[in-house]
């Protein structure tokens, strides 16, 4: 499977990349929201891990954009964030087409389960 | 932490309030002043008509007396001394102020009572000018024609024209004078109940506030039908427009309140604004810290977990144990950050409660499913005590958090094969939940403190299971955000019994 990780922190993307590779899957990493958006639109992914708090182009901006272009259904977007979000916020995001939300820090089991690897 | 002084409130409001208060007092002051002026004016009007009435009454009295004497003479052929004496006695009995009655034939006194020594004397010789003086008393005289050369003169004191009982004032000064003589006819000063009858002087202020009544009368005079003017000058303290204690009180109160209240208002606004800013900054700070702390934890947790799961064979027993500790501590730290964030929200009253209608049976059974695995290790005997089912209105995630917290605490403190009971009962206006166990229980001393932040009854026990000491604090915050109550039943022996209510 191929996964896309969009997060501005190397310390987040590196471990995730390592994990996915250890499980024998492919992974592309980008630290920029706009580049990530482009990649989502241009290629097919089995899952996109999206950070919310990013400078210049945030995860919310990516979601807004995908929603506007009606691209949410074709993609499995997983929000992975350190921002305190309530269950209510998660419901709201789900209703907009987000597949699931992971709170940082998350265990490997949770991450793999949400990605659909285990 | 910087506080911005000019944010969130305006100093205009206290100033406006101050001006409003001052204006109100100012209006009050003018009202009182106006009222006092009216009272003074009314008082003056009243006394004026009283004095005018007084003169009228006395005039008619003298005229009546004179008429009766004239009538007496007209009705008899000759009036001798005795008859005159009897008649005069009667008059004097009814009018004790009368000093003397004379009957004159031309200028000669032919009758006189009660001062009989004047008989047969020339009236003009004895009394050449006015006022007439007898024994040092100044007297006014009223002269009336009986017929032809007969006339009657009635002598009376000037105070005959001042009926003190009619003057219903407490502290006043009255001076009676006339165009007939330079000397004051009568003066009276009444002050604090005592009266004095000489040297009555008006101050400059009083002269400006006097009531003056002048009345023409022909009732007295040396000659018949002589017309003279009686001048009354009267002053009473009800005429004065002096600033009295009421007005002073109003001015002082007005100024004080119009300064004090805006100052208090300003202070209140300032404090509230400061508090709001402090809360806001605290909240922002904590959000930021929480975010900053969670970020490095992520790779720490993932890598330590990865080492344990994917490099198992490359590690020896000791290394595995060490990495395990790292991983566990990361988890603890993550929970602590989350809990601190929750506690912060509770303290700032920003806990979001999203209530829904929940079927209690389904809800509790779900809870138990989630928590079952934790009870395996100690082989805990778990009982759900629920009769029937009903709907409750609450935030399911949050209430689940509370139940889970209570049960986890119980798990920590019960022995092997221990017993935990989860009970729910429906009451009129709320549902009451109970979590009781047969563990070590909680002493009354600890009972008060358990809901406080970071308080742990036995740190060795809870630390083992990753407790932060914030669980009960957060549970309390959640229940109170639902307007419910949570408490420890101190009467329960044989373990710990926690109860909480969820209102409709």
Coordinates of C-alpha atoms in Angstrom, one line a residue:
Chain A
X1 CA 0.0 0.0 0.0
X2 CA 1.0 3.6 -0.5
X3 CA 0.6 6.2 2.1
X4 CA 1.1 10.0 2.1
X5 CA 2.2 11.8 5.2
X6 CA 1.8 15.6 5.4
X7 CA 3.4 17.1 8.5
X8 CA 5.9 20.0 9.0
X9 CA 7.8 18.2 11.8
X10 CA 10.5 15.8 10.7
X11 CA 10.3 14.2 14.1
X12 CA 6.8 13.1 13.3
X13 CA 7.3 12.1 9.7
X14 CA 10.5 10.1 10.2
X15 CA 9.1 7.6 12.7
X16 CA 5.9 7.2 10.7
X17 CA 7.9 6.6 7.5
X18 CA 10.1 4.0 9.3
X19 CA 7.1 2.3 10.8
X20 CA 5.3 2.0 7.4
X21 CA 8.4 0.7 5.7
X22 CA 9.0 -1.8 8.5
X23 CA 5.5 -3.2 7.7
X24 CA 6.6 -3.5 4.1
X25 CA 4.6 -0.6 2.6
X26 CA 5.4 2.5 0.6
X27 CA 5.4 6.0 2.0
X28 CA 5.8 9.5 0.7
X29 CA 6.5 12.4 3.0
X30 CA 6.0 16.2 2.5
X31 CA 6.4 19.0 5.0
X32 CA 4.3 21.5 3.0
X33 CA 0.5 21.7 3.0
X34 CA 0.2 22.9 -0.6
X35 CA 2.6 20.3 -2.0
X36 CA 0.6 17.7 0.0
X37 CA -2.7 18.9 -1.5
X38 CA -1.2 18.6 -5.0
X39 CA 0.0 15.1 -4.3
X40 CA -3.4 14.1 -3.0
X41 CA -5.0 15.3 -6.2
X42 CA -2.5 13.9 -8.6
X43 CA -2.0 10.4 -7.2
X44 CA -3.8 7.6 -5.6
X45 CA -3.2 6.8 -1.9
X46 CA -4.3 4.1 0.5
X47 CA -4.3 6.7 3.2
X48 CA -3.2 10.2 3.9
X49 CA -1.9 11.2 7.3
X50 CA -2.6 14.9 7.8
X51 CA -1.3 17.2 10.5
X52 CA -3.5 20.2 11.3
X53 CA -1.2 22.8 12.7
X54 CA 1.2 23.8 9.9
X55 CA 2.4 27.2 9.0
X56 CA 1.3 29.0 5.8
X57 CA -1.0 26.2 4.6
X58 CA -2.6 24.2 7.5
X59 CA -4.4 20.9 7.6
X60 CA -7.7 22.8 7.8
X61 CA -6.8 24.6 4.5
X62 CA -6.2 21.2 2.9
X63 CA -9.5 19.9 4.1
X64 CA -11.4 23.0 3.0
X65 CA -9.9 22.7 -0.4
X66 CA -10.7 19.0 -0.9
X67 CA -14.2 19.6 0.4
X68 CA -14.8 22.4 -2.1
X69 CA -13.6 20.2 -5.0
X70 CA -15.6 17.3 -3.7
X71 CA -12.5 15.1 -3.4
X72 CA -13.1 13.9 0.2
X73 CA -14.9 10.7 -0.8
X74 CA -12.1 9.4 -3.0
X75 CA -9.5 9.7 -0.3
X76 CA -8.9 8.2 3.2
X77 CA -7.8 11.3 5.2
X78 CA -6.5 10.6 8.7
X79 CA -6.0 13.7 10.9
X80 CA -3.0 13.2 13.2
X81 CA -2.8 16.2 15.6
X82 CA -1.4 17.5 18.9
X83 CA -4.1 20.1 19.1
X84 CA -6.7 19.3 21.8
X85 CA -9.8 18.3 19.8
X86 CA -13.0 17.2 21.5
X87 CA -15.1 14.3 20.5
X88 CA -17.5 16.9 19.1
X89 CA -14.8 18.3 16.8
X90 CA -14.0 14.8 15.7
X91 CA -17.7 14.2 14.8
X92 CA -17.7 17.5 12.8
X93 CA -14.6 16.5 10.9
X94 CA -16.1 13.0 10.2
X95 CA -19.2 14.6 8.8
X96 CA -17.0 16.5 6.4
X97 CA -15.5 13.4 5.0
X98 CA -12.5 12.8 7.3
X99 CA -11.9 9.0 7.8
X100 CA -10.6 9.2 11.4
X101 CA -8.7 11.3 13.9
X102 CA -5.6 10.3 15.8
X103 CA -4.4 12.3 18.8
X104 CA -0.7 12.8 19.2
X105 CA 1.0 10.9 20.7
X106 CA -0.5 7.7 19.5
X107 CA 0.6 4.1 20.0
X108 CA 1.9 2.0 17.1
X109 CA -1.2 -0.3 17.4
X110 CA -3.5 2.6 16.9
X111 CA -1.6 4.1 14.0
X112 CA -1.4 0.8 12.2
X113 CA -5.0 0.0 12.9
X114 CA -6.2 3.3 11.5
X115 CA -4.0 3.1 8.5
X116 CA -5.5 -0.3 7.8
X117 CA -2.2 -2.1 8.0
X118 CA -3.1 -4.2 11.0
Chain B
X1 CA 2.6 38.3 30.9
X2 CA 1.6 41.8 29.8
X3 CA -1.7 43.3 30.7
X4 CA -3.2 45.8 28.2
X5 CA -4.8 48.5 30.2
X6 CA -7.0 49.9 27.5
X7 CA -8.7 46.8 26.2
X8 CA -12.1 45.5 26.7
X9 CA -13.7 48.4 28.6
X10 CA -14.1 52.0 28.3
X11 CA -13.6 54.6 31.0
X12 CA -16.4 56.6 29.5
X13 CA -19.0 54.4 31.4
X14 CA -17.9 55.3 34.9
X15 CA -17.6 59.0 34.0
X16 CA -21.1 59.0 32.5
X17 CA -22.4 57.2 35.6
X18 CA -20.6 59.7 37.8
X19 CA -22.2 62.6 35.9
X20 CA -25.6 61.0 36.1
X21 CA -25.3 60.5 39.9
X22 CA -24.1 64.0 40.3
X23 CA -26.9 65.4 38.2
X24 CA -29.5 63.4 40.1
X25 CA -28.2 64.9 43.4
X26 CA -28.1 68.3 41.8
X27 CA -31.7 68.0 40.8
X28 CA -32.5 66.8 44.3
X29 CA -30.8 69.9 45.7
X30 CA -32.7 72.2 43.5
X31 CA -35.9 70.4 44.3
X32 CA -35.2 70.9 48.0
X33 CA -34.3 74.5 47.5
X34 CA -37.4 75.1 45.5
X35 CA -39.5 73.3 48.1
X36 CA -38.1 75.4 50.8
X37 CA -38.8 78.6 48.8
X38 CA -42.4 77.4 48.4
X39 CA -42.7 76.7 52.1
X40 CA -41.3 80.1 52.9
X41 CA -43.7 81.8 50.4
X42 CA -46.7 79.9 51.8
X43 CA -45.7 80.7 55.3
X44 CA -45.4 84.4 54.4
X45 CA -48.8 84.4 52.7
X46 CA -50.3 82.8 55.7
X47 CA -48.9 85.2 58.2
X48 CA -49.9 88.1 56.1
X49 CA -53.5 87.1 56.0
X50 CA -53.5 86.3 59.7
X51 CA -52.2 89.8 60.6
X52 CA -54.7 91.5 58.2
X53 CA -57.4 89.4 59.8
X54 CA -56.2 90.4 63.3
X55 CA -56.5 94.1 62.6
X56 CA -60.1 93.6 61.2
X57 CA -61.1 91.7 64.3
X58 CA -59.7 94.2 66.7
X59 CA -61.2 97.0 64.8
X60 CA -64.7 95.5 65.0
X61 CA -64.1 94.7 68.7
X62 CA -63.4 98.4 69.5
X63 CA -66.3 99.5 67.3
X64 CA -68.6 97.1 69.1
X65 CA -67.5 98.3 72.5
X66 CA -67.9 101.9 71.4
X67 CA -71.3 101.1 69.9
X68 CA -72.5 99.5 73.1
X69 CA -71.4 102.6 75.1
X70 CA -73.1 104.9 72.7
X71 CA -76.2 102.8 72.8
X72 CA -76.1 102.9 76.6
X73 CA -76.1 106.6 76.6
X74 CA -78.7 107.0 73.9
X75 CA -81.0 104.8 75.8
X76 CA -80.9 106.6 79.1
X77 CA -81.9 110.1 80.0
X78 CA -79.2 110.6 82.6
X79 CA -76.3 108.4 83.3
X80 CA -75.0 108.7 86.8
X81 CA -71.6 107.6 88.2
X82 CA -72.8 104.2 89.5
X83 CA -74.6 103.2 86.4
X84 CA -71.6 104.1 84.3
X85 CA -69.4 102.2 86.7
X86 CA -71.5 99.0 86.5
X87 CA -71.7 99.2 82.7
X88 CA -68.0 99.8 82.3
X89 CA -67.2 96.9 84.7
X90 CA -69.1 94.6 82.5
X91 CA -67.3 95.8 79.4
X92 CA -63.9 95.5 81.1
X93 CA -64.8 92.0 82.3
X94 CA -65.4 90.9 78.7
X95 CA -62.5 92.9 77.4
X96 CA -59.8 92.9 80.0
X97 CA -57.2 94.5 77.7
X98 CA -59.1 97.8 77.8
X99 CA -57.2 100.2 80.0
X100 CA -59.7 102.9 80.6
X101 CA -63.0 104.3 79.3
X102 CA -63.6 108.0 79.3
X103 CA -66.7 109.9 78.6
X104 CA -66.1 113.5 77.6
X105 CA -68.3 116.5 77.5
X106 CA -66.4 118.8 75.1
X107 CA -62.9 118.6 76.7
X108 CA -63.9 117.7 80.3
X109 CA -63.8 114.2 81.6
X110 CA -67.3 113.6 83.1
X111 CA -66.9 109.8 83.5
X112 CA -63.9 107.6 83.8
X113 CA -63.4 104.0 84.7
X114 CA -61.4 102.3 86.2
X115 CA -58.9 105.2 86.7
X116 CA -61.3 107.5 88.6
X117 CA -58.7 110.1 89.5
X118 CA -59.1 111.7 86.1
X119 CA -62.7 112.8 86.8
X120 CA -63.5 116.4 85.9
X121 CA -60.1 117.0 84.3
X122 CA -59.4 118.4 80.9
X123 CA -58.4 115.5 78.7
X124 CA -56.1 117.5 76.5
X125 CA -54.3 118.8 79.5
X126 CA -53.6 115.4 81.0
X127 CA -52.9 113.8 77.8
X128 CA -51.5 116.4 75.4
X129 CA -50.0 114.0 72.9
X130 CA -50.0 110.5 71.7
X131 CA -49.2 107.9 72.8
X132 CA -51.2 108.4 76.0
X133 CA -49.3 107.4 79.0
X134 CA -50.7 106.0 82.2
X135 CA -48.3 104.5 84.7
X136 CA -45.6 104.2 82.1
X137 CA -47.9 102.2 79.7
X138 CA -48.1 103.4 76.2
X139 CA -51.7 103.4 75.2
X140 CA -53.7 103.9 72.0
X141 CA -56.9 105.8 72.1
X142 CA -60.0 105.4 70.0
X143 CA -62.5 108.2 70.0
X144 CA -66.2 108.0 69.1
X145 CA -69.1 110.5 69.1
X146 CA -72.0 109.7 71.3
X147 CA -73.9 112.9 70.3
X148 CA -73.4 116.6 70.1
X149 CA -70.7 117.4 72.6
X150 CA -70.5 114.0 74.2
X151 CA -67.8 111.6 73.1
X152 CA -66.3 108.4 74.4
X153 CA -62.6 107.6 74.4
X154 CA -61.4 104.0 74.9
X155 CA -57.8 103.5 75.9
X156 CA -56.1 100.2 75.0
X157 CA -52.6 99.0 74.8
X158 CA -51.0 98.6 71.3
X159 CA -50.7 94.8 71.9
X160 CA -54.4 94.7 71.6
X161 CA -53.7 94.7 67.9
X162 CA -51.4 91.7 68.3
X163 CA -53.3 88.5 69.1
X164 CA -50.3 86.3 70.0
X165 CA -52.4 83.1 70.0
X166 CA -53.2 83.6 66.3
X167 CA -49.5 83.8 65.4
X168 CA -48.7 80.1 65.0
X169 CA -45.0 80.5 64.6
X170 CA -42.3 79.1 66.8
X171 CA -39.5 81.6 66.6
X172 CA -40.4 85.0 65.4
X173 CA -39.8 88.7 65.7
X174 CA -42.7 91.2 65.4
X175 CA -42.5 94.9 65.5
X176 CA -45.7 97.1 65.4
X177 CA -45.3 100.7 64.5
X178 CA -47.5 103.4 63.1
X179 CA -47.3 106.7 61.2
X180 CA -48.8 108.3 64.3
X181 CA -45.6 108.1 66.3
X182 CA -41.9 107.5 65.8
X183 CA -41.8 105.2 68.8
X184 CA -42.4 101.5 68.3
X185 CA -45.9 100.7 69.5
X186 CA -45.2 97.1 70.4
X187 CA -42.5 94.5 69.8
X188 CA -42.2 90.9 70.6
X189 CA -39.6 88.3 70.1
X190 CA -40.4 84.6 70.7
X191 CA -37.4 82.3 70.7
X192 CA -37.2 78.7 72.0
X193 CA -40.4 79.2 74.0
X194 CA -39.3 82.4 75.8
X195 CA -40.7 85.8 74.9
X196 CA -39.0 89.2 75.2
X197 CA -40.8 92.5 74.6
X198 CA -38.1 95.0 74.0
X199 CA -35.1 95.7 71.9
X200 CA -36.3 93.5 69.1
X201 CA -33.9 94.1 66.2
X202 CA -33.9 92.6 62.7
X203 CA -30.6 91.6 61.2
X204 CA -29.8 92.6 57.7
X205 CA -30.7 89.2 56.4
X206 CA -34.0 89.2 58.2
X207 CA -34.8 92.6 56.9
X208 CA -34.6 91.1 53.4
X209 CA -37.0 88.3 54.3
X210 CA -39.6 90.2 56.4
X211 CA -43.3 90.2 55.9
X212 CA -44.7 93.7 56.1
X213 CA -48.4 94.4 56.6
X214 CA -49.8 97.9 56.6
X215 CA -53.3 98.6 57.4
X216 CA -55.2 101.8 57.5
X217 CA -57.6 102.2 60.4
X218 CA -59.8 104.9 61.8
X219 CA -60.3 103.1 65.0
X220 CA -57.8 105.1 66.9
X221 CA -56.7 108.7 67.0
X222 CA -56.9 111.8 69.1
X223 CA -59.6 113.1 66.9
X224 CA -62.7 111.4 65.7
X225 CA -62.3 109.5 62.4
X226 CA -58.6 110.2 62.4
X227 CA -57.0 107.7 60.0
X228 CA -53.7 106.1 60.9
X229 CA -51.7 103.3 59.4
X230 CA -50.6 100.3 61.5
X231 CA -47.3 98.8 60.3
X232 CA -46.5 95.3 61.2
X233 CA -43.1 93.9 60.5
X234 CA -42.7 90.2 61.2
X235 CA -39.9 87.7 60.6
X236 CA -39.9 84.0 61.2
X237 CA -37.2 81.4 60.5
X238 CA -39.6 79.7 58.1
X239 CA -39.1 82.7 55.8
X240 CA -35.4 82.2 55.4
X241 CA -33.7 80.7 52.5
X242 CA -30.7 79.8 54.4
X243 CA -28.9 76.6 53.4
X244 CA -29.9 74.1 56.0
X245 CA -28.7 70.7 57.0
X246 CA -30.7 68.9 54.3
X247 CA -29.0 70.8 51.6
X248 CA -25.6 70.3 53.1
X249 CA -26.2 66.6 53.3
X250 CA -27.3 66.4 49.7
X251 CA -24.3 68.3 48.4
X252 CA -21.8 66.2 50.4
X253 CA -23.6 62.9 49.5
X254 CA -23.9 64.0 45.8
X255 CA -20.2 64.8 45.5
X256 CA -19.1 61.7 47.4
X257 CA -21.3 59.3 45.5
X258 CA -20.6 60.8 42.1
X259 CA -16.9 60.2 42.8
X260 CA -17.0 57.0 44.8
X261 CA -19.4 55.0 42.6
X262 CA -17.6 55.7 39.4
X263 CA -14.3 54.8 41.0
X264 CA -15.7 51.5 42.3
X265 CA -17.2 50.9 38.9
X266 CA -14.0 51.6 37.1
X267 CA -12.1 49.4 39.5
X268 CA -14.6 46.6 39.0
X269 CA -14.3 46.9 35.2
X270 CA -10.6 47.0 35.4
X271 CA -10.4 43.9 37.6
X272 CA -12.8 42.0 35.5
X273 CA -10.9 42.9 32.4
X274 CA -7.6 41.9 34.0
X275 CA -9.1 38.6 35.1
X276 CA -10.4 37.9 31.7
X277 CA -7.1 38.7 30.2
X278 CA -5.3 36.5 32.7
X279 CA -7.7 33.6 32.0
X280 CA -7.2 34.1 28.3
X281 CA -3.5 34.2 28.5
X282 CA -3.4 31.2 30.9
X283 CA -5.6 29.3 28.5
X284 CA -3.5 30.2 25.5
X285 CA -0.3 29.4 27.3
X286 CA -1.6 26.0 28.3
X287 CA -2.8 25.2 24.9
X288 CA 0.6 26.1 23.4
X289 CA 2.5 24.2 26.1
X290 CA 0.3 21.2 25.6
X291 CA 0.9 21.2 21.9
X292 CA 4.6 21.7 22.4
X293 CA 4.8 18.8 24.9
X294 CA 2.8 16.4 22.8
X295 CA 4.9 16.9 19.7
X296 CA 8.2 15.4 21.0
X297 CA 6.4 12.7 22.8
X298 CA 5.2 11.3 19.5
X299 CA 8.5 10.1 18.1
X300 CA 9.6 9.0 21.6
X301 CA 6.6 6.7 21.9
X302 CA 6.7 5.5 18.4
X303 CA 10.4 4.7 18.4
X304 CA 10.4 3.0 21.8
X305 CA 7.4 1.0 20.8
X306 CA 9.0 0.1 17.5
X307 CA 12.1 -1.1 19.2
X308 CA 10.1 -3.4 21.4
X309 CA 8.0 -4.7 18.6
X310 CA 10.4 -4.9 15.6
X311 CA 13.8 -5.3 17.2
X312 CA 12.8 -7.8 19.9
X313 CA 15.4 -10.3 18.8
X314 CA 18.2 -7.7 18.7
X315 CA 17.6 -6.8 22.3
X316 CA 18.5 -8.6 25.5
X317 CA 16.2 -8.8 28.6
X318 CA 17.6 -5.8 30.3
X319 CA 17.5 -3.6 27.2
X320 CA 13.9 -4.7 26.6
X321 CA 13.0 -3.8 30.1
X322 CA 14.6 -0.4 29.9
X323 CA 12.9 0.5 26.6
X324 CA 9.6 -0.7 28.1
X325 CA 10.0 1.7 30.9
X326 CA 10.7 4.5 28.4
X327 CA 7.6 3.6 26.5
X328 CA 5.4 3.4 29.7
X329 CA 6.6 6.7 31.0
X330 CA 5.8 8.3 27.6
X331 CA 2.3 7.0 27.9
X332 CA 2.1 8.4 31.4
X333 CA 3.4 11.7 30.3
X334 CA 0.9 11.8 27.5
X335 CA -2.0 11.1 29.8
X336 CA -0.8 13.7 32.3
X337 CA -0.6 16.4 29.6
X338 CA -4.1 15.5 28.5
X339 CA -5.4 15.5 32.1
X340 CA -3.8 18.9 32.8
X341 CA -5.5 20.3 29.8
X342 CA -8.8 19.0 31.0
X343 CA -8.3 20.3 34.5
X344 CA -7.4 23.7 33.0
X345 CA -10.6 23.7 31.0
X346 CA -12.6 22.8 34.1
X347 CA -11.0 25.6 36.0
X348 CA -11.7 28.1 33.3
X349 CA -15.2 26.7 33.0
X350 CA -14.6 26.0 29.4
X351 CA -15.4 22.3 29.6
X352 CA -17.6 21.5 26.6
X353 CA -20.5 19.2 27.5
X354 CA -22.5 18.0 24.5
X355 CA -25.6 16.3 25.9
X356 CA -27.6 13.6 24.2
X357 CA -30.4 11.2 25.1
X358 CA -28.8 7.9 26.1
X359 CA -30.4 4.5 26.9
X360 CA -28.7 3.7 30.2
X361 CA -28.7 0.0 29.8
X362 CA -26.9 0.1 26.5
X363 CA -24.6 2.7 27.7
X364 CA -23.5 0.9 30.8
X365 CA -23.2 -2.4 29.1
X366 CA -20.9 -0.8 26.5
X367 CA -18.8 0.7 29.3
X368 CA -18.3 -2.7 30.9
X369 CA -17.2 -4.1 27.6
X370 CA -14.5 -1.5 27.3
X371 CA -13.3 -2.0 30.8
X372 CA -13.6 -5.8 31.2
X373 CA -10.0 -6.5 30.1
X374 CA -8.5 -4.4 33.0
X375 CA -10.3 -6.6 35.5
X376 CA -8.9 -9.9 34.3
X377 CA -5.5 -9.5 36.0
X378 CA -7.0 -9.4 39.5
X379 CA -9.9 -11.7 38.6
X380 CA -12.3 -9.1 39.8
X381 CA -15.9 -10.0 40.5
X382 CA -17.9 -7.3 38.7
X383 CA -21.6 -6.7 39.2
X384 CA -23.9 -4.5 37.3
X385 CA -26.9 -3.6 39.4
X386 CA -29.5 -2.1 37.0
X387 CA -33.2 -2.7 37.1
X388 CA -34.8 -2.0 33.8
X389 CA -33.7 0.8 31.6
X390 CA -34.5 4.5 31.0
X391 CA -33.1 7.4 29.1
X392 CA -30.6 9.9 30.6
X393 CA -29.6 13.2 29.2
X394 CA -25.8 13.7 29.3
X395 CA -22.5 13.8 27.4
X396 CA -21.9 10.1 27.0
X397 CA -18.1 10.4 26.4
X398 CA -17.7 12.4 29.5
X399 CA -19.9 10.3 31.8
X400 CA -18.1 7.3 30.5
X401 CA -14.9 9.0 31.5
X402 CA -16.2 9.4 35.0
X403 CA -17.4 5.8 35.4
X404 CA -14.2 4.5 33.9
X405 CA -12.1 6.6 36.3
X406 CA -14.0 5.4 39.3
X407 CA -13.8 1.8 38.3
X408 CA -10.1 2.1 37.5
X409 CA -9.5 3.5 41.0
X410 CA -11.4 0.6 42.5
X411 CA -9.4 -1.9 40.5
X412 CA -6.2 -0.4 42.0
X413 CA -7.4 -0.7 45.5
X414 CA -9.3 -4.1 45.7
X415 CA -7.5 -7.3 46.6
X416 CA -7.2 -10.3 44.3
X417 CA -10.7 -11.6 43.5
X418 CA -12.1 -8.3 44.8
X419 CA -15.6 -7.1 44.1
X420 CA -16.8 -4.0 42.3
X421 CA -20.4 -3.0 41.9
X422 CA -21.7 -0.5 39.4
X423 CA -25.2 0.6 40.2
X424 CA -27.7 3.0 38.6
X425 CA -31.0 4.1 40.1
X426 CA -33.6 6.4 38.7
X427 CA -34.8 9.2 41.0
X428 CA -37.4 11.9 40.4
X429 CA -35.2 14.5 39.0
X430 CA -32.0 12.7 38.4
X431 CA -30.2 9.4 38.0
X432 CA -27.8 8.3 40.8
X433 CA -24.8 6.2 39.9
X434 CA -22.8 4.2 42.5
X435 CA -19.4 2.5 42.2
X436 CA -18.6 0.5 45.3
X437 CA -15.8 -1.9 46.1
X438 CA -14.5 -4.1 48.9
X439 CA -11.1 -2.6 48.8
X440 CA -9.1 -0.8 51.4
X441 CA -11.5 2.1 51.5
X442 CA -10.7 5.8 52.2
X443 CA -10.3 7.3 55.6
X444 CA -12.4 10.3 56.6
X445 CA -9.2 12.3 56.8
X446 CA -8.5 11.6 53.1
X447 CA -12.2 11.9 52.1
X448 CA -12.0 15.7 52.0
X449 CA -8.9 15.9 49.9
X450 CA -9.5 13.2 47.3
X451 CA -11.1 15.5 44.8
X452 CA -8.2 17.9 44.9
X453 CA -5.6 18.1 42.2
X454 CA -2.8 15.6 42.4
X455 CA -4.0 14.1 45.6
X456 CA -3.4 10.4 45.8
X457 CA -4.2 8.3 48.8
X458 CA -1.5 5.8 48.1
X459 CA 0.9 6.9 45.5
X460 CA 2.7 3.6 45.2
X461 CA -0.5 1.9 44.1
X462 CA -1.7 4.4 41.6
X463 CA 1.6 5.2 40.1
X464 CA 1.9 1.6 39.2
X465 CA -1.1 1.9 37.0
X466 CA -0.2 5.2 35.6
X467 CA -2.4 7.3 37.8
X468 CA -1.9 11.1 37.7
X469 CA -3.9 12.1 40.8
X470 CA -6.2 14.2 38.5
X471 CA -8.8 11.6 37.8
X472 CA -11.2 12.5 40.5
X473 CA -10.6 16.2 40.0
X474 CA -11.6 15.8 36.4
X475 CA -14.6 13.6 37.3
X476 CA -15.8 16.2 39.7
X477 CA -15.5 18.9 37.0
X478 CA -17.4 16.8 34.5
X479 CA -20.2 16.0 37.0
X480 CA -20.5 19.6 38.1
X481 CA -20.6 20.8 34.5
X482 CA -23.7 18.6 34.3
X483 CA -25.1 20.3 37.4
X484 CA -24.8 17.1 39.3
X485 CA -23.0 16.2 42.5
X486 CA -20.2 13.6 43.2
X487 CA -19.2 12.4 46.6
X488 CA -17.7 9.7 48.7
X489 CA -20.1 7.9 51.0
X490 CA -18.2 8.1 54.3
X491 CA -20.7 5.9 56.1
X492 CA -19.9 2.9 53.9
X493 CA -17.7 0.4 55.6
X494 CA -15.8 -2.4 53.9
X495 CA -14.5 -0.5 51.0
X496 CA -14.9 2.7 49.0
X497 CA -18.3 3.9 47.7
X498 CA -18.5 6.7 45.2
X499 CA -21.8 8.2 44.1
X500 CA -22.7 10.8 41.6
X501 CA -25.9 12.3 40.2
X502 CA -26.8 13.2 36.6
X503 CA -29.9 15.5 36.6
X504 CA -32.6 15.4 33.9

